[in-house]
């Protein structure tokens, strides 16, 4: 618990402009400005506090509240709390200021102290105001203490704040963050008059827990004159994060049709969906929209554009965009390295990594996943192993299971199956489906039946309905001429109800993405498509 600091020993020798003659309330703004000008060290704050005590202004809760804000903003929250505890008659405003300051720092002791301040508040102040509850509800979110949140909710009802927009918005945010989305919806439904912040709070709550379809239904319920860019963005980003890129693009197009101007967060979510869907045309339209509107391209937006071009198949355009930007962070470099590695350009990815290191940019854990993947594509086993070792020794990054998976894939592709197996046994993690799948694929390529059977036995436990695993081992049996075992594997799939996943491809024409699934005849131009495919096939054979 934070201790009270004795104030009697504060040095009072002040230098201008700190030594202000603070005699009236109007002097407070000048007083706080002088604090910012003179500096932010604790000694300066104590010197500024001294004339307040001498002149008696330390008894004015408004001036003290402003001083607490100055202390907390400059990083001296403990001193702010000490000043607060010495106030003989703190009012509601002062309590609110202290609770708010404690809620803004990511420190558990500060949050428990805020709860203590809030509990003492009831003994010293007659009545809370509309700001008291939102501030303390932020503490509830920090602590993830929904039971404490329910107590505060009941207090809002008792004091008649359950219809306040600020309080209701905070209650919805609190319940959503603490896993009580049903309670958040109940608070929303009981609100007689809702403004856009109340609607958006619930939309964001649905989006965060992945209930995006429910968020979309709520968006449809919103009056069209209430919906703003934040409302649409909650749904678009929710779909994008959930991997439902098609739905994200659909909502984004509708947003534009309703003449709602997207902000940078919306565009980031839309570009992410374009990247996942491979919708190059729409991604380029978004890029043109940004330029046409004269919007400033921040680092995040540039990164999203590079990622979109790379994932949509235009690695050349991604490189052009990368070279065009002047400000690059670790995400910019990592996105470009990942794009090059994904396109099989392992050598170029390694060159990009070397440029990154020479530019003085510290790689992160995601960067190493990308560069190890590039080594795997190129077959640079020795270099990849050295990079893996350098993670801990040079960059201080502890390898996680994904990094070990990349190393195992690197060794497996190079035919070093024994070494790959030893790494999987010695790593400080239990091998997951991705690692066993990598070993199964390597055993299939290099015809190691023993490893293949061992890998499949593990995969059956981890993902029994993945048809690809069974097919890999069935193909390995066939390649080795063991047809009985190959047929048995296919019968096993049928016996336990595992269906082979249908192949799927997509093509973008005139800003629309068309999906084609193997065996699906539902497309209305299916006859013409098959006729054209046969014609192409005949042309290929004749050539």
C-alpha positions as a printed NumPy array, in Angstrom:
array([[  0.   ,   0.   ,   0.   ],
       [  1.19 ,   3.497,  -0.765],
       [  2.417,   5.496,   2.246],
       [  1.662,   9.061,   3.215],
       [  4.668,  11.349,   2.747],
       [  5.411,  13.961,   5.424],
       [  5.236,  17.407,   3.867],
       [  6.98 ,  19.447,   6.561],
       [ 10.422,  19.054,   5.02 ],
       [  9.551,  20.367,   1.559],
       [ 12.144,  22.951,   0.414],
       [ 10.508,  26.313,  -0.216],
       [ 13.271,  28.161,  -2.058],
       [ 11.584,  28.744,  -5.412],
       [ 12.952,  30.093,  -8.662],
       [ 10.823,  32.155, -11.044],
       [  8.447,  31.498, -12.655],
       [  7.491,  28.818, -10.101],
       [  7.408,  31.341,  -7.258],
       [  4.097,  32.757,  -8.335],
       [  1.876,  34.879,  -6.123],
       [ -1.071,  32.488,  -6.164],
       [ -3.722,  34.389,  -4.28 ],
       [ -6.814,  33.842,  -6.407],
       [ -8.476,  30.978,  -8.264],
       [ -7.718,  32.715, -11.591],
       [ -3.988,  32.225, -10.953],
       [ -4.264,  28.428, -11.166],
       [ -3.906,  28.146, -14.974],
       [ -0.769,  30.287, -14.906],
       [  0.482,  28.213, -11.994],
       [  0.037,  24.894, -13.858],
       [  1.58 ,  26.324, -17.031],
       [  4.658,  27.292, -15.047],
       [  4.966,  23.702, -13.823],
       [  5.141,  22.443, -17.399],
       [  7.67 ,  25.095, -18.373],
       [  9.994,  24.515, -15.397],
       [ 10.163,  20.745, -15.685],
       [  8.693,  17.527, -14.388],
       [ 11.064,  16.345, -11.659],
       [  9.786,  15.718,  -8.144],
       [ 11.846,  18.52 ,  -6.619],
       [ 10.151,  21.071,  -8.902],
       [  6.721,  19.767,  -7.931],
       [  7.544,  20.008,  -4.242],
       [  8.789,  23.568,  -4.7  ],
       [  5.549,  24.407,  -6.493],
       [  3.532,  22.827,  -3.695],
       [  5.244,  24.889,  -0.985],
       [  3.61 ,  28.304,  -1.725],
       [  0.205,  26.596,  -1.818],
       [  0.736,  25.534,   1.818],
       [  2.107,  28.959,   2.847],
       [ -0.787,  30.895,   1.277],
       [ -3.461,  28.438,   2.456],
       [ -4.469,  27.466,  -1.097],
       [ -3.848,  23.835,  -0.22 ],
       [ -7.254,  23.935,   1.45 ],
       [ -8.909,  24.739,  -1.889],
       [ -9.975,  21.393,  -3.347],
       [-10.149,  22.738,  -6.913],
       [ -6.55 ,  23.994,  -6.849],
       [ -5.351,  20.794,  -5.178],
       [ -7.185,  18.744,  -7.816],
       [ -5.326,  20.638, -10.561],
       [ -2.057,  20.038,  -8.737],
       [ -2.839,  16.306,  -8.496],
       [ -3.431,  16.259, -12.263],
       [ -0.045,  17.932, -12.83 ],
       [  1.665,  15.377, -10.59 ],
       [  0.03 ,  12.375, -12.253],
       [  0.652,  13.633, -15.799],
       [  4.355,  14.06 , -15.03 ],
       [  4.636,  10.548, -13.601],
       [  4.642,  11.345,  -9.878],
       [  1.427,   9.623,  -8.898],
       [  2.709,   8.53 ,  -5.478],
       [  3.341,  12.143,  -4.509],
       [ -0.115,  13.053,  -5.817],
       [ -1.65 ,  10.387,  -3.597],
       [  0.324,  11.626,  -0.61 ],
       [ -0.975,  15.168,  -1.173],
       [ -4.493,  13.782,  -1.492],
       [ -4.28 ,  11.908,   1.834],
       [ -3.309,  15.147,   3.632],
       [ -6.455,  16.97 ,   2.514],
       [ -8.666,  17.486,   5.569],
       [-11.969,  17.836,   3.686],
       [-11.687,  16.314,   0.186],
       [-14.837,  16.794,  -1.873],
       [-16.354,  14.744,  -4.703],
       [-14.33 ,  16.523,  -7.387],
       [-11.048,  15.796,  -5.612],
       [-11.938,  12.129,  -5.105],
       [-12.878,  11.86 ,  -8.789],
       [ -9.54 ,  13.376,  -9.801],
       [ -7.578,  10.953,  -7.639],
       [ -9.519,   7.888,  -8.811],
       [ -9.127,   8.935, -12.442],
       [ -5.362,   9.423, -12.043],
       [ -5.029,   5.974, -10.438],
       [ -7.098,   4.369, -13.217],
       [ -4.769,   5.62 , -15.957],
       [ -1.651,   3.726, -14.824],
       [ -1.017,   0.04 , -15.44 ],
       [ -0.022,  -0.844, -11.901],
       [ -2.007,  -3.263,  -9.672],
       [ -1.182,  -1.361,  -6.459],
       [ -2.603,   1.809,  -7.983],
       [ -5.855,   0.039,  -8.853],
       [ -6.307,  -1.396,  -5.334],
       [ -5.532,   2.074,  -3.952],
       [ -8.241,   3.53 ,  -6.186],
       [-10.742,   1.075,  -4.695],
       [ -9.695,   2.222,  -1.225],
       [-10.156,   5.881,  -2.221],
       [-13.602,   5.066,  -3.594],
       [-14.672,   3.261,  -0.399],
       [-13.448,   6.138,   1.792],
       [-15.286,   8.562,  -0.487],
       [-18.641,   7.387,   0.884],
       [-17.637,   8.302,   4.426],
       [-16.491,  11.822,   3.491],
       [-18.757,  13.022,   0.674],
       [-22.526,  13.312,   0.719],
       [-23.2  ,  12.443,  -2.902],
       [-21.387,  11.247,  -6.053],
       [-21.769,  12.943,  -9.467],
       [-21.895,  11.706, -13.082],
       [-18.104,  11.476, -13.244],
       [-17.597,   9.405, -10.101],
       [-18.983,   6.154, -11.473],
       [-17.288,   6.166, -14.929],
       [-13.89 ,   6.69 , -13.286],
       [-14.289,   3.877, -10.772],
       [-15.789,   1.563, -13.421],
       [-12.498,   1.882, -15.314],
       [-10.838,   0.466, -12.208],
       [-13.301,  -2.437, -12.263],
       [-12.233,  -3.197, -15.845],
       [ -8.576,  -3.041, -14.841],
       [ -9.213,  -5.485, -11.985],
       [-11.678,  -7.638, -13.989],
       [-13.834,  -7.699, -10.845],
       [-17.395,  -8.015, -12.126],
       [-18.809,  -8.457,  -8.579],
       [-17.402,  -5.111,  -7.538],
       [-18.853,  -3.754, -10.76 ],
       [-22.306,  -5.032,  -9.81 ],
       [-22.055,  -3.213,  -6.473],
       [-21.287,   0.026,  -8.284],
       [-24.143,  -0.642, -10.704],
       [-26.57 ,  -0.907,  -7.791],
       [-25.222,   2.383,  -6.394],
       [-25.884,   4.114,  -9.739],
       [-29.51 ,   2.981,  -9.485],
       [-29.842,   4.169,  -5.875],
       [-28.523,   7.654,  -6.706],
       [-30.502,   7.95 ,  -9.941],
       [-27.58 ,   7.83 , -12.395],
       [-28.764,   4.698, -14.22 ],
       [-30.18 ,   6.879, -17.018],
       [-27.057,   9.03 , -17.42 ],
       [-25.429,   8.479, -20.813],
       [-21.896,   8.604, -19.352],
       [-22.698,   6.148, -16.581],
       [-24.645,   3.716, -18.797],
       [-21.869,   3.739, -21.406],
       [-19.317,   2.914, -18.704],
       [-21.531,   0.141, -17.31 ],
       [-21.86 ,  -1.456, -20.764],
       [-18.093,  -1.235, -21.279],
       [-17.471,  -2.721, -17.832],
       [-19.801,  -5.685, -18.289],
       [-18.495,  -6.336, -21.816],
       [-14.865,  -6.311, -20.638],
       [-15.604,  -8.559, -17.633],
       [-17.424, -11.273, -19.575],
       [-20.941, -10.153, -18.729],
       [-22.202,  -9.32 , -22.209],
       [-25.724, -10.436, -21.289],
       [-25.751,  -7.887, -18.449],
       [-24.391,  -5.248, -20.821],
       [-27.291,  -5.915, -23.201],
       [-29.765,  -5.701, -20.321],
       [-28.366,  -2.294, -19.286],
       [-28.623,  -1.19 , -22.922],
       [-32.22 ,  -2.404, -23.32 ],
       [-33.312,  -0.615, -20.121],
       [-31.859,   2.716, -21.295],
       [-34.838,   4.877, -22.373],
       [-32.897,   7.323, -24.569],
       [-29.699,   6.159, -26.256],
       [-27.123,   8.285, -27.997],
       [-24.411,   7.038, -30.357],
       [-21.876,   6.388, -27.543],
       [-24.262,   3.934, -25.863],
       [-24.888,   2.078, -29.151],
       [-21.171,   2.   , -29.973],
       [-20.236,   0.709, -26.513],
       [-22.41 ,  -2.376, -27.002],
       [-21.271,  -2.806, -30.622],
       [-17.642,  -2.782, -29.451],
       [-18.502,  -5.292, -26.726],
       [-19.979,  -7.74 , -29.24 ],
       [-17.02 ,  -7.232, -31.558],
       [-14.416,  -7.937, -28.869],
       [-15.896, -11.304, -27.902],
       [-16.392, -12.363, -31.527],
       [-20.201, -12.119, -31.626],
       [-20.001, -10.137, -34.848],
       [-23.31 , -11.329, -36.323],
       [-25.063, -10.01 , -33.209],
       [-23.14 ,  -6.76 , -33.607],
       [-24.334,  -6.517, -37.2  ],
       [-27.946,  -7.069, -36.158],
       [-27.52 ,  -4.291, -33.6  ],
       [-26.066,  -2.046, -36.308],
       [-29.161,  -2.682, -38.429],
       [-31.327,  -1.687, -35.436],
       [-29.546,   1.667, -35.081],
       [-31.339,   4.636, -36.607],
       [-29.435,   5.647, -39.765],
       [-28.949,   9.195, -38.466],
       [-27.276,   7.859, -35.316],
       [-24.726,   5.544, -36.971],
       [-21.258,   7.051, -37.357],
       [-17.845,   5.809, -38.555],
       [-17.147,   4.159, -35.177],
       [-20.394,   2.156, -35.393],
       [-19.502,   0.719, -38.796],
       [-15.867,   0.159, -37.809],
       [-16.857,  -1.987, -34.805],
       [-18.568,  -4.452, -37.144],
       [-15.995,  -4.287, -39.97 ],
       [-13.012,  -4.838, -37.657],
       [-14.925,  -7.565, -35.802],
       [-15.454,  -9.513, -39.025],
       [-11.84 ,  -8.892, -40.128],
       [-10.408, -10.162, -36.813],
       [-12.626, -13.242, -36.967],
       [-11.376, -14.08 , -40.458],
       [-14.725, -13.357, -42.133],
       [-13.205, -11.084, -44.765],
       [-16.104, -11.355, -47.184],
       [-18.594, -10.054, -44.613],
       [-16.178,  -7.278, -43.568],
       [-15.924,  -6.049, -47.175],
       [-19.691,  -6.274, -47.569],
       [-20.306,  -4.035, -44.538],
       [-17.547,  -1.631, -45.657],
       [-19.173,  -1.2  , -49.089],
       [-22.52 ,  -0.547, -47.436],
       [-20.901,   2.076, -45.211],
       [-19.612,   3.922, -48.277],
       [-23.038,   3.664, -49.94 ],
       [-24.56 ,   5.437, -46.932],
       [-22.007,   8.252, -47.384],
       [-20.309,   7.665, -44.037],
       [-16.666,   8.718, -44.325],
       [-14.336,   6.053, -42.931],
       [-11.48 ,   6.979, -40.622],
       [ -8.028,   5.412, -40.49 ],
       [ -9.148,   2.593, -38.17 ],
       [-11.931,   1.662, -40.617],
       [ -9.53 ,   1.665, -43.554],
       [ -7.057,  -0.515, -41.658],
       [ -9.781,  -3.09 , -40.974],
       [-10.99 ,  -2.964, -44.599],
       [ -7.454,  -3.378, -45.971],
       [ -6.893,  -6.312, -43.636],
       [-10.039,  -7.943, -45.028],
       [ -8.892,  -7.221, -48.61 ],
       [ -5.559,  -8.879, -47.823],
       [ -7.221, -12.004, -46.4  ],
       [ -9.632, -12.193, -49.33 ],
       [ -7.01 , -11.367, -51.983],
       [ -9.197,  -8.539, -53.255],
       [ -6.568,  -6.44 , -55.033],
       [ -9.   ,  -4.21 , -56.919],
       [-10.878,  -3.102, -53.814],
       [ -7.597,  -2.62 , -51.934],
       [ -6.351,  -0.326, -54.702],
       [ -9.653,   1.559, -54.613],
       [ -9.158,   2.153, -50.883],
       [ -5.631,   3.393, -51.608],
       [ -7.015,   5.803, -54.242],
       [ -9.709,   6.915, -51.802],
       [ -7.059,   7.807, -49.213],
       [ -5.048,   9.822, -51.748],
       [ -8.122,  11.507, -53.235],
       [ -9.348,  12.625, -49.817],
       [ -5.917,  13.967, -48.949],
       [ -5.763,  11.774, -45.867],
       [ -2.374,  11.529, -44.196],
       [ -0.889,   8.076, -44.559],
       [  0.394,   7.05 , -41.168],
       [  2.813,   4.18 , -40.594],
       [ -0.035,   1.775, -39.761],
       [ -1.881,   2.576, -42.99 ],
       [  1.281,   2.147, -45.076],
       [  1.927,  -1.197, -43.374],
       [ -1.622,  -2.324, -44.154],
       [ -1.2  ,  -1.364, -47.834],
       [  2.068,  -3.313, -48.115],
       [  0.424,  -6.322, -46.474],
       [ -2.605,  -6.072, -48.781],
       [ -0.486,  -5.971, -51.952],
       [  1.689,  -8.875, -50.77 ],
       [ -1.239, -11.104, -49.775],
       [ -3.175, -10.224, -52.946],
       [ -0.357, -11.537, -55.135],
       [  1.248,  -8.28 , -56.258],
       [  4.608,  -8.482, -54.486],
       [  6.115,  -5.98 , -56.952],
       [  3.594,  -3.334, -55.908],
       [  4.214,  -4.197, -52.258],
       [  7.934,  -3.548, -52.773],
       [  7.194,  -0.257, -54.538],
       [  4.998,   0.839, -51.637],
       [  7.694,  -0.21 , -49.152],
       [ 10.407,   1.781, -50.945],
       [  8.099,   4.792, -51.226],
       [  7.476,   5.221, -47.49 ],
       [  9.993,   7.29 , -45.55 ],
       [  9.08 ,   6.184, -42.011],
       [  9.409,   2.455, -41.339],
       [  8.985,   0.641, -38.051],
       [  9.604,  -2.996, -37.183],
       [  6.119,  -3.927, -38.456],
       [  6.888,  -2.362, -41.868],
       [ 10.058,  -4.413, -42.28 ],
       [  8.464,  -7.592, -40.933],
       [  5.461,  -7.258, -43.253],
       [  7.752,  -6.942, -46.265],
       [  9.947,  -9.863, -45.183],
       [  6.844, -12.021, -44.625],
       [  5.481, -11.079, -48.055],
       [  8.718, -11.982, -49.809],
       [  9.   , -15.288, -47.927],
       [  5.374, -16.189, -48.71 ],
       [  6.011, -15.592, -52.418],
       [  8.963, -17.968, -52.322],
       [ 11.498, -15.143, -52.606],
       [ 13.617, -16.364, -49.703],
       [ 16.829, -14.758, -50.934],
       [ 15.163, -11.356, -51.254],
       [ 13.63 , -11.795, -47.784],
       [ 17.08 , -12.438, -46.303],
       [ 18.465,  -9.349, -48.048],
       [ 15.588,  -7.324, -46.621],
       [ 16.365,  -8.648, -43.141],
       [ 19.998,  -7.564, -43.513],
       [ 18.823,  -4.09 , -44.607],
       [ 16.606,  -3.943, -41.538],
       [ 19.459,  -4.786, -39.175],
       [ 21.777,  -2.266, -40.873],
       [ 19.057,   0.395, -40.534],
       [ 19.229,  -0.105, -36.769],
       [ 15.708,  -1.548, -36.438],
       [ 15.488,  -4.221, -33.736],
       [ 13.676,  -7.338, -35.044],
       [ 10.899,  -8.796, -32.899],
       [  9.574, -12.321, -32.468],
       [  7.293, -12.024, -35.526],
       [ 10.259, -10.927, -37.65 ],
       [ 12.092, -14.112, -36.748],
       [  9.1  , -16.262, -37.723],
       [  9.154, -14.573, -41.134],
       [ 12.907, -14.856, -41.674],
       [ 13.09 , -18.477, -40.476],
       [ 10.304, -19.252, -42.915],
       [ 12.353, -17.588, -45.668],
       [ 15.36 , -19.746, -44.765],
       [ 13.098, -22.776, -45.026],
       [ 12.   , -21.8  , -48.558],
       [ 15.583, -21.246, -49.703],
       [ 17.031, -24.231, -47.849],
       [ 19.601, -22.26 , -45.846],
       [ 19.758, -24.674, -42.928],
       [ 22.995, -23.426, -41.368],
       [ 22.023, -19.763, -41.592],
       [ 18.565, -20.502, -40.216],
       [ 20.024, -22.364, -37.222],
       [ 22.386, -19.461, -36.509],
       [ 19.478, -17.026, -36.682],
       [ 17.492, -19.167, -34.267],
       [ 20.414, -19.187, -31.82 ],
       [ 20.891, -15.404, -32.18 ],
       [ 17.329, -14.764, -31.044],
       [ 18.255, -15.4  , -27.438],
       [ 21.983, -14.596, -27.461],
       [ 21.938, -11.383, -29.543],
       [ 18.416,  -9.977, -29.385],
       [ 17.211, -11.299, -26.028],
       [ 14.078, -12.871, -27.53 ],
       [ 12.919, -16.145, -25.989],
       [ 11.86 , -18.542, -28.794],
       [  8.253, -19.689, -28.562],
       [  6.59 , -22.748, -30.052],
       [  6.141, -21.036, -33.433],
       [  9.89 , -20.407, -33.716],
       [ 10.605, -24.044, -32.866],
       [  8.01 , -25.01 , -35.478],
       [  9.848, -22.929, -38.098],
       [ 13.167, -24.577, -37.173],
       [ 11.634, -28.05 , -37.371],
       [ 10.083, -27.201, -40.754],
       [ 13.462, -25.918, -41.968],
       [ 15.198, -29.147, -40.943],
       [ 12.378, -31.336, -42.27 ],
       [ 12.332, -29.733, -45.715],
       [ 16.105, -30.178, -45.932],
       [ 15.753, -33.896, -45.181],
       [ 17.305, -33.685, -41.708],
       [ 14.423, -35.635, -40.193],
       [ 16.384, -37.106, -37.299],
       [ 17.567, -33.675, -36.178],
       [ 14.036, -32.273, -36.599],
       [ 12.685, -35.038, -34.38 ],
       [ 15.347, -34.343, -31.736],
       [ 14.42 , -30.634, -31.699],
       [ 10.732, -31.518, -31.225],
       [ 11.648, -33.727, -28.245],
       [ 14.067, -31.289, -26.596],
       [ 12.042, -28.077, -26.904],
       [ 10.372, -26.805, -23.694],
       [  6.88 , -27.139, -25.214],
       [  4.541, -29.974, -26.028],
       [  4.525, -30.416, -29.828],
       [  1.289, -29.075, -31.324],
       [ -0.612, -30.017, -34.469],
       [  1.408, -27.614, -36.634],
       [  4.722, -29.248, -35.638],
       [  3.46 , -32.813, -36.104],
       [  1.937, -31.747, -39.418],
       [  5.298, -30.375, -40.501],
       [  6.992, -33.652, -39.573],
       [  4.304, -35.627, -41.422],
       [  4.765, -33.512, -44.558],
       [  8.569, -33.919, -44.36 ],
       [  8.236, -37.691, -43.917],
       [  6.004, -37.773, -47.004],
       [  8.56 , -35.895, -49.117],
       [ 11.558, -37.913, -47.894],
       [  9.736, -41.254, -47.604],
       [ 10.293, -41.827, -43.875],
       [  7.422, -44.169, -43.074],
       [  8.258, -44.632, -39.383],
       [  8.188, -40.884, -38.71 ],
       [  5.043, -40.483, -40.819],
       [  3.13 , -43.108, -38.829],
       [  4.29 , -41.618, -35.515],
       [  3.271, -38.129, -36.632],
       [ -0.166, -39.266, -37.78 ],
       [ -0.822, -41.082, -34.482],
       [ -0.226, -37.794, -32.665],
       [ -2.299, -35.786, -35.157],
       [ -5.267, -38.147, -34.779],
       [ -5.327, -37.18 , -31.088],
       [ -4.926, -33.438, -31.751],
       [ -7.119, -32.926, -34.84 ],
       [ -8.947, -36.158, -35.695],
       [-11.148, -34.54 , -38.368],
       [ -8.356, -33.066, -40.517],
       [ -8.53 , -35.076, -43.747],
       [ -5.224, -33.698, -45.034],
       [ -3.245, -35.654, -42.435],
       [ -4.764, -38.988, -43.482],
       [ -4.245, -38.204, -47.164],
       [ -0.543, -37.414, -46.644],
       [  0.125, -40.809, -45.052],
       [ -2.071, -42.57 , -47.643],
       [  0.004, -40.945, -50.391],
       [  3.223, -41.961, -48.625],
       [  2.041, -45.591, -48.547],
       [  1.181, -45.357, -52.258],
       [  4.57 , -43.847, -53.147],
       [  6.269, -46.762, -51.381],
       [  4.071, -49.261, -53.249],
       [  2.186, -50.321, -50.142],
       [ -1.258, -50.159, -51.737],
       [ -3.067, -52.199, -49.077],
       [ -2.06 , -49.743, -46.355],
       [ -3.   , -46.815, -48.601],
       [ -6.493, -48.26 , -49.166],
       [ -6.787, -49.037, -45.443],
       [ -6.027, -45.404, -44.623],
       [ -8.816, -44.209, -46.913],
       [-11.204, -46.77 , -45.405],
       [-10.252, -45.523, -41.938],
       [-11.202, -42.003, -42.982],
       [-14.563, -43.23 , -44.207],
       [-15.133, -45.389, -41.126],
       [-14.647, -42.567, -38.612],
       [-16.553, -40.063, -40.753],
       [-13.651, -37.865, -41.893],
       [-14.459, -36.222, -45.203],
       [-11.821, -35.005, -47.592],
       [-11.852, -31.222, -47.683],
       [-12.931, -29.924, -51.061],
       [-10.454, -27.861, -53.046],
       [-11.291, -24.186, -53.354],
       [-10.108, -21.34 , -55.572],
       [-11.198, -17.755, -56.124],
       [-10.892, -15.083, -58.782],
       [-11.584, -11.339, -58.646],
       [-13.418,  -9.734, -61.582],
       [-14.685,  -6.136, -61.605],
       [-14.239,  -5.687, -57.88 ],
       [-16.085,  -8.898, -57.027],
       [-14.522, -12.103, -55.702],
       [-15.948, -15.391, -57.062],
       [-15.366, -18.649, -55.154],
       [-15.23 , -22.072, -56.795],
       [-15.393, -25.274, -54.729],
       [-14.576, -28.698, -56.112],
       [-17.768, -30.592, -56.989],
       [-20.025, -27.554, -56.461],
       [-22.417, -27.039, -59.387],
       [-24.479, -24.213, -57.873],
       [-22.982, -21.379, -59.964],
       [-25.52 , -20.111, -62.535],
       [-22.87 , -20.131, -65.317],
       [-21.523, -23.59 , -64.438],
       [-22.154, -25.041, -67.946],
       [-20.347, -22.206, -69.735],
       [-17.476, -22.37 , -67.218],
       [-16.997, -26.112, -67.81 ],
       [-17.134, -25.633, -71.598],
       [-14.463, -22.94 , -71.396],
       [-12.278, -25.103, -69.134],
       [-12.509, -27.977, -71.629],
       [-11.539, -25.614, -74.453],
       [ -8.513, -24.359, -72.474],
       [ -7.542, -27.955, -71.685],
       [ -7.67 , -28.905, -75.386],
       [ -5.529, -25.887, -76.312],
       [ -2.937, -26.836, -73.674],
       [ -2.816, -30.441, -74.969],
       [ -2.506, -29.326, -78.596],
       [  0.419, -27.055, -77.725]])
